[in-house]
PDB file of C-alpha atoms in Angstrom:
ATOM      1  CA  VAL A  13      -9.715 -16.440 -31.063  1.00 59.00           C
ATOM      2  CA  ALA A  14      -9.354 -14.182 -28.150  1.00 64.00           C
ATOM      3  CA  LEU A  15     -12.593 -15.111 -26.457  1.00 64.00           C
ATOM      4  CA  LYS A  16     -11.825 -18.978 -27.003  1.00 62.00           C
ATOM      5  CA  ILE A  17      -8.724 -19.004 -25.464  1.00 66.00           C
ATOM      6  CA  ALA A  18     -10.057 -16.581 -22.655  1.00 59.00           C
ATOM      7  CA  GLU A  19     -12.688 -19.310 -22.360  1.00 63.00           C
ATOM      8  CA  GLU A  20     -10.088 -22.037 -21.944  1.00 60.00           C
ATOM      9  CA  GLN A  21      -7.643 -20.079 -19.077  1.00 64.00           C
ATOM     10  CA  GLY A  22     -10.824 -18.989 -17.491  1.00 68.00           C
ATOM     11  CA  ILE A  23      -9.921 -15.275 -17.920  1.00 72.00           C
ATOM     12  CA  LYS A  24     -13.268 -13.606 -17.124  1.00 77.00           C
ATOM     13  CA  ARG A  25     -12.054 -10.003 -17.978  1.00 77.00           C
ATOM     14  CA  ILE A  26     -11.075 -10.928 -21.600  1.00 79.00           C
ATOM     15  CA  GLN A  27     -14.257 -13.037 -22.036  1.00 80.00           C
ATOM     16  CA  ALA A  28     -16.076 -10.524 -21.254  1.00 85.00           C
ATOM     17  CA  TYR A  29     -14.321  -7.731 -23.605  1.00 79.00           C
ATOM     18  CA  SER A  30     -14.297 -10.036 -26.330  1.00 84.00           C
ATOM     19  CA  LEU A  31     -18.173 -10.464 -26.013  1.00 87.00           C
ATOM     20  CA  ALA A  32     -18.301  -6.601 -25.580  1.00 86.00           C
ATOM     21  CA  GLU A  33     -16.462  -6.211 -29.004  1.00 84.00           C
ATOM     22  CA  MET A  34     -18.544  -8.215 -30.531  1.00 88.00           C
ATOM     23  CA  ALA A  35     -21.841  -6.921 -29.548  1.00 91.00           C
ATOM     24  CA  HIS A  36     -20.408  -3.406 -30.998  1.00 87.00           C
ATOM     25  CA  TYR A  37     -19.743  -5.248 -34.239  1.00 90.00           C
ATOM     26  CA  PHE A  38     -23.410  -6.670 -34.200  1.00 92.00           C
ATOM     27  CA  ILE A  39     -24.283  -2.715 -33.599  1.00 89.00           C
ATOM     28  CA  LYS A  40     -22.502  -1.785 -36.347  1.00 90.00           C
ATOM     29  CA  THR A  41     -24.323  -4.227 -38.534  1.00 90.00           C
ATOM     30  CA  GLY A  42     -27.724  -3.645 -37.444  1.00 89.00           C
ATOM     31  CA  GLU A  43     -28.016  -7.110 -35.491  1.00 90.00           C
ATOM     32  CA  VAL A  44     -29.612  -5.644 -32.498  1.00 89.00           C
ATOM     33  CA  GLN A  45     -30.683  -8.830 -30.690  1.00 91.00           C
ATOM     34  CA  ASN A  46     -27.104 -10.248 -31.199  1.00 92.00           C
ATOM     35  CA  ALA A  47     -25.737  -7.209 -29.262  1.00 92.00           C
ATOM     36  CA  PHE A  48     -28.077  -7.442 -26.542  1.00 90.00           C
ATOM     37  CA  ASP A  49     -27.132 -11.358 -26.290  1.00 92.00           C
ATOM     38  CA  TYR A  50     -23.441 -10.251 -26.318  1.00 90.00           C
ATOM     39  CA  LEU A  51     -23.534  -7.799 -23.809  1.00 92.00           C
ATOM     40  CA  ARG A  52     -25.912  -9.433 -21.120  1.00 91.00           C
ATOM     41  CA  LYS A  53     -23.743 -12.951 -21.714  1.00 91.00           C
ATOM     42  CA  ALA A  54     -20.534 -10.542 -21.077  1.00 89.00           C
ATOM     43  CA  LEU A  55     -22.273  -9.312 -18.053  1.00 91.00           C
ATOM     44  CA  ASP A  56     -23.181 -12.955 -16.960  1.00 87.00           C
ATOM     45  CA  ILE A  57     -19.741 -13.946 -16.865  1.00 84.00           C
ATOM     46  CA  ILE A  58     -17.964 -11.062 -15.661  1.00 86.00           C
ATOM     47  CA  SER A  59     -20.664 -10.554 -12.519  1.00 84.00           C
ATOM     48  CA  SER A  60     -18.722 -12.800 -10.197  1.00 82.00           C
ATOM     49  CA  THR A  61     -15.798 -10.601 -10.294  1.00 83.00           C
ATOM     50  CA  LYS A  62     -15.201  -7.357  -8.601  1.00 83.00           C
ATOM     51  CA  LEU A  63     -14.235  -5.906 -11.571  1.00 85.00           C
ATOM     52  CA  PHE A  64     -16.714  -3.095 -10.766  1.00 89.00           C
ATOM     53  CA  LYS A  65     -15.200  -0.807 -13.909  1.00 89.00           C
ATOM     54  CA  LEU A  66     -16.378  -3.030 -16.565  1.00 88.00           C
ATOM     55  CA  ILE A  67     -19.590  -4.255 -15.058  1.00 91.00           C
ATOM     56  CA  SER A  68     -20.491  -0.771 -14.608  1.00 93.00           C
ATOM     57  CA  GLU A  69     -19.384   0.102 -18.508  1.00 92.00           C
ATOM     58  CA  LEU A  70     -21.337  -2.950 -19.871  1.00 94.00           C
ATOM     59  CA  HIS A  71     -24.400  -2.126 -17.818  1.00 94.00           C
ATOM     60  CA  LEU A  72     -23.785   1.524 -19.626  1.00 95.00           C
ATOM     61  CA  GLU A  73     -23.811   0.099 -23.096  1.00 91.00           C
ATOM     62  CA  LEU A  74     -26.602  -2.175 -22.324  1.00 95.00           C
ATOM     63  CA  SER A  75     -28.605   1.165 -21.009  1.00 96.00           C
ATOM     64  CA  ASN A  76     -27.652   3.349 -24.448  1.00 93.00           C
ATOM     65  CA  LEU A  77     -28.686   0.320 -26.310  1.00 94.00           C
ATOM     66  CA  TYR A  78     -31.858   0.011 -25.102  1.00 94.00           C
ATOM     67  CA  ARG A  79     -32.491   3.990 -25.163  1.00 95.00           C
ATOM     68  CA  ASP A  80     -31.455   3.674 -28.736  1.00 93.00           C
ATOM     69  CA  HIS A  81     -33.895   1.387 -29.184  1.00 91.00           C
ATOM     70  CA  GLY A  82     -36.733   2.759 -27.429  1.00 94.00           C
ATOM     71  CA  ARG A  83     -36.819   0.703 -24.362  1.00 95.00           C
ATOM     72  CA  ILE A  84     -36.572   3.216 -22.079  1.00 96.00           C
ATOM     73  CA  ASN A  85     -37.514   0.903 -18.472  1.00 96.00           C
ATOM     74  CA  GLU A  86     -34.847  -1.570 -19.696  1.00 95.00           C
ATOM     75  CA  ALA A  87     -32.643   1.532 -20.170  1.00 96.00           C
ATOM     76  CA  TYR A  88     -33.380   3.202 -17.196  1.00 97.00           C
ATOM     77  CA  GLU A  89     -32.890   0.088 -15.207  1.00 96.00           C
ATOM     78  CA  GLN A  90     -29.363  -0.707 -16.670  1.00 94.00           C
ATOM     79  CA  PHE A  91     -28.775   3.038 -15.597  1.00 97.00           C
ATOM     80  CA  ILE A  92     -29.601   2.481 -12.448  1.00 96.00           C
ATOM     81  CA  LEU A  93     -27.051  -0.808 -12.464  1.00 95.00           C
ATOM     82  CA  TYR A  94     -24.144   1.001 -13.847  1.00 95.00           C
ATOM     83  CA  HIS A  95     -24.507   3.803 -11.202  1.00 95.00           C
ATOM     84  CA  GLU A  96     -24.193   1.192  -8.599  1.00 94.00           C
ATOM     85  CA  PHE A  97     -21.120  -0.758 -10.124  1.00 91.00           C
ATOM     86  CA  ILE A  98     -19.510   2.836 -10.795  1.00 93.00           C
ATOM     87  CA  THR A  99     -20.155   3.748  -7.527  1.00 94.00           C
ATOM     88  CA  LYS A 100     -18.590   0.604  -5.705  1.00 92.00           C
ATOM     89  CA  GLU A 101     -15.614   1.102  -8.147  1.00 92.00           C
ATOM     90  CA  ILE A 102     -15.544   4.468  -6.678  1.00 93.00           C
ATOM     91  CA  GLU A 103     -15.487   3.293  -3.012  1.00 93.00           C
ATOM     92  CA  GLU A 104     -13.234   0.528  -3.878  1.00 91.00           C
ATOM     93  CA  LEU A 105     -10.450   3.065  -5.363  1.00 91.00           C
ATOM     94  CA  LYS A 106     -10.887   5.164  -2.137  1.00 94.00           C
ATOM     95  CA  MET A 107     -10.388   2.047   0.026  1.00 93.00           C
ATOM     96  CA  LEU A 108      -7.064   1.262  -1.978  1.00 91.00           C
ATOM     97  CA  GLU A 109      -6.152   5.222  -1.392  1.00 93.00           C
ATOM     98  CA  LEU A 110      -6.845   4.923   2.115  1.00 94.00           C
ATOM     99  CA  ARG A 111      -4.922   1.424   2.780  1.00 93.00           C
ATOM    100  CA  ASN A 112      -2.030   2.954   0.516  1.00 93.00           C
ATOM    101  CA  LEU A 113      -2.150   6.138   3.095  1.00 92.00           C
ATOM    102  CA  GLN A 114      -1.864   3.952   5.821  1.00 94.00           C
ATOM    103  CA  ILE A 115       0.871   1.834   4.674  1.00 93.00           C
ATOM    104  CA  ILE A 116       2.743   5.314   3.816  1.00 94.00           C
ATOM    105  CA  HIS A 117       1.807   6.506   7.512  1.00 91.00           C
ATOM    106  CA  ASN A 118       3.184   3.255   8.983  1.00 92.00           C
ATOM    107  CA  LEU A 119       5.978   3.352   7.248  1.00 93.00           C
ATOM    108  CA  GLU A 120       6.895   6.865   8.205  1.00 92.00           C
ATOM    109  CA  GLN A 121       5.734   6.044  11.753  1.00 92.00           C
ATOM    110  CA  THR A 122       8.567   3.591  11.593  1.00 91.00           C
ATOM    111  CA  LYS A 123      11.174   5.396  10.199  1.00 91.00           C
ATOM    112  CA  MET A 124      10.663   8.011  12.551  1.00 91.00           C
ATOM    113  CA  GLU A 125      11.005   5.361  15.786  1.00 90.00           C
ATOM    114  CA  GLY A 126      13.977   4.070  13.936  1.00 90.00           C
ATOM    115  CA  GLU A 127      15.503   7.449  14.096  1.00 88.00           C
ATOM    116  CA  ILE A 128      14.843   8.184  17.718  1.00 88.00           C
ATOM    117  CA  GLU A 129      16.548   4.712  18.633  1.00 88.00           C
ATOM    118  CA  ARG A 130      19.454   5.994  16.465  1.00 86.00           C
ATOM    119  CA  LEU A 131      19.733   9.075  18.229  1.00 85.00           C
ATOM    120  CA  LYS A 132      19.020   7.649  21.671  1.00 86.00           C
ATOM    121  CA  ASN A 133      22.025   4.696  20.757  1.00 87.00           C
ATOM    122  CA  LYS A 134      24.263   7.889  19.511  1.00 86.00           C
ATOM    123  CA  GLU A 135      23.514   9.749  22.783  1.00 87.00           C
ATOM    124  CA  LEU A 136      24.280   6.349  24.744  1.00 85.00           C
ATOM    125  CA  ILE A 137      27.819   5.852  22.927  1.00 86.00           C
ATOM    126  CA  THR A 138      28.296   9.285  23.738  1.00 87.00           C
ATOM    127  CA  ALA A 139      27.563   9.034  27.226  1.00 86.00           C
ATOM    128  CA  LEU A 140      29.817   5.815  27.548  1.00 85.00           C
ATOM    129  CA  SER A 141      32.476   7.105  25.637  1.00 88.00           C
ATOM    130  CA  THR A 142      32.535  10.013  28.172  1.00 87.00           C
ATOM    131  CA  ALA A 143      32.206   7.694  31.243  1.00 85.00           C
ATOM    132  CA  GLU A 144      34.955   5.917  29.730  1.00 88.00           C
ATOM    133  CA  THR A 145      37.141   8.662  29.533  1.00 88.00           C
ATOM    134  CA  ASP A 146      36.190  10.192  32.873  1.00 84.00           C
ATOM    135  CA  LEU A 147      37.111   6.165  34.451  1.00 85.00           C
ATOM    136  CA  THR A 148      40.376   6.576  32.250  1.00 88.00           C
ATOM    137  CA  ARG A 149      41.462  10.117  34.181  1.00 89.00           C
ATOM    138  CA  ALA A 150      40.359   8.904  37.331  1.00 85.00           C
ATOM    139  CA  LYS A 151      42.599   5.361  37.212  1.00 87.00           C
ATOM    140  CA  GLU A 152      45.293   8.057  36.178  1.00 86.00           C
ATOM    141  CA  ASP A 153      44.679  10.415  38.770  1.00 85.00           C
ATOM    142  CA  ASN A 154      44.525   7.627  41.441  1.00 84.00           C
ATOM    143  CA  GLN A 155      47.687   6.136  40.109  1.00 85.00           C
ATOM    144  CA  MET A 156      49.151   9.462  40.280  1.00 85.00           C
ATOM    145  CA  LYS A 157      48.007   9.762  43.969  1.00 83.00           C
ATOM    146  CA  LYS A 158      49.546   6.398  44.836  1.00 81.00           C
ATOM    147  CA  LYS A 159      52.630   7.095  43.156  1.00 79.00           C
ATOM    148  CA  CYS A 160      52.772  10.532  45.238  1.00 80.00           C
ATOM    149  CA  VAL A 161      51.603   8.544  48.659  1.00 75.00           C
ATOM    150  CA  PHE A 162      54.286   6.137  48.041  1.00 72.00           C
ATOM    151  CA  PHE A 163      56.968   9.046  46.944  1.00 73.00           C
ATOM    152  CA  PHE A 164      56.099  10.523  50.562  1.00 72.00           C
ATOM    153  CA  TRP A 165      56.454   7.891  52.539  1.00 72.00           C
ATOM    154  CA  THR A 166      59.517   6.549  50.585  1.00 70.00           C
ATOM    155  CA  ASN A 167      60.813  10.131  51.202  1.00 68.00           C
ATOM    156  CA  GLN A 168      59.743  10.227  55.030  1.00 69.00           C
ATOM    157  CA  ILE A 169      61.637   6.848  55.494  1.00 68.00           C
ATOM    158  CA  GLU A 170      64.948   7.547  53.763  1.00 68.00           C
ATOM    159  CA  THR A 171      64.988  11.001  56.058  1.00 69.00           C
ATOM    160  CA  GLY A 172      63.376   9.618  59.037  1.00 66.00           C
ATOM    161  CA  SER A 173      61.160  12.280  59.236  1.00 62.00           C
ATOM    162  CA  LYS A 174      58.035  11.672  61.207  1.00 61.00           C
ATOM    163  CA  LEU A 175      54.686  13.195  60.746  1.00 56.00           C
TER     164      LEU A 175
END
């Protein structure tokens, strides 16, 4: 049933697993040729994907089945294919890990740059606030000086004093 649904929906992974399970059944019942056929069919279906782990597992099962039935050359060939695909799986996992590390690095870099900008903005706000305070004080001082000069001149005029 699972195989039929997987075939209808084009889900190759489930097709391959279903065929491999059927092969295991045939191994247990002694129908070795059917087991070979189903494992090969599973490999045919899954070989066009990048599911290297599953492909390698199927090659290993075929290798073991060939070995158990005295077909050493075929067992060796399948074992070599198992090794090639398990190596591809490991390389794929390493590439994923590398990409993840690059993403994490880029995220950390962006966070750091954001923090630098936040600190710069904080410094600018502090400097602006200080400048505004200094300007206000300077205006107040200027007003005070104007008042003093005005008071001085007004006092001079009222008293008739000359400089």
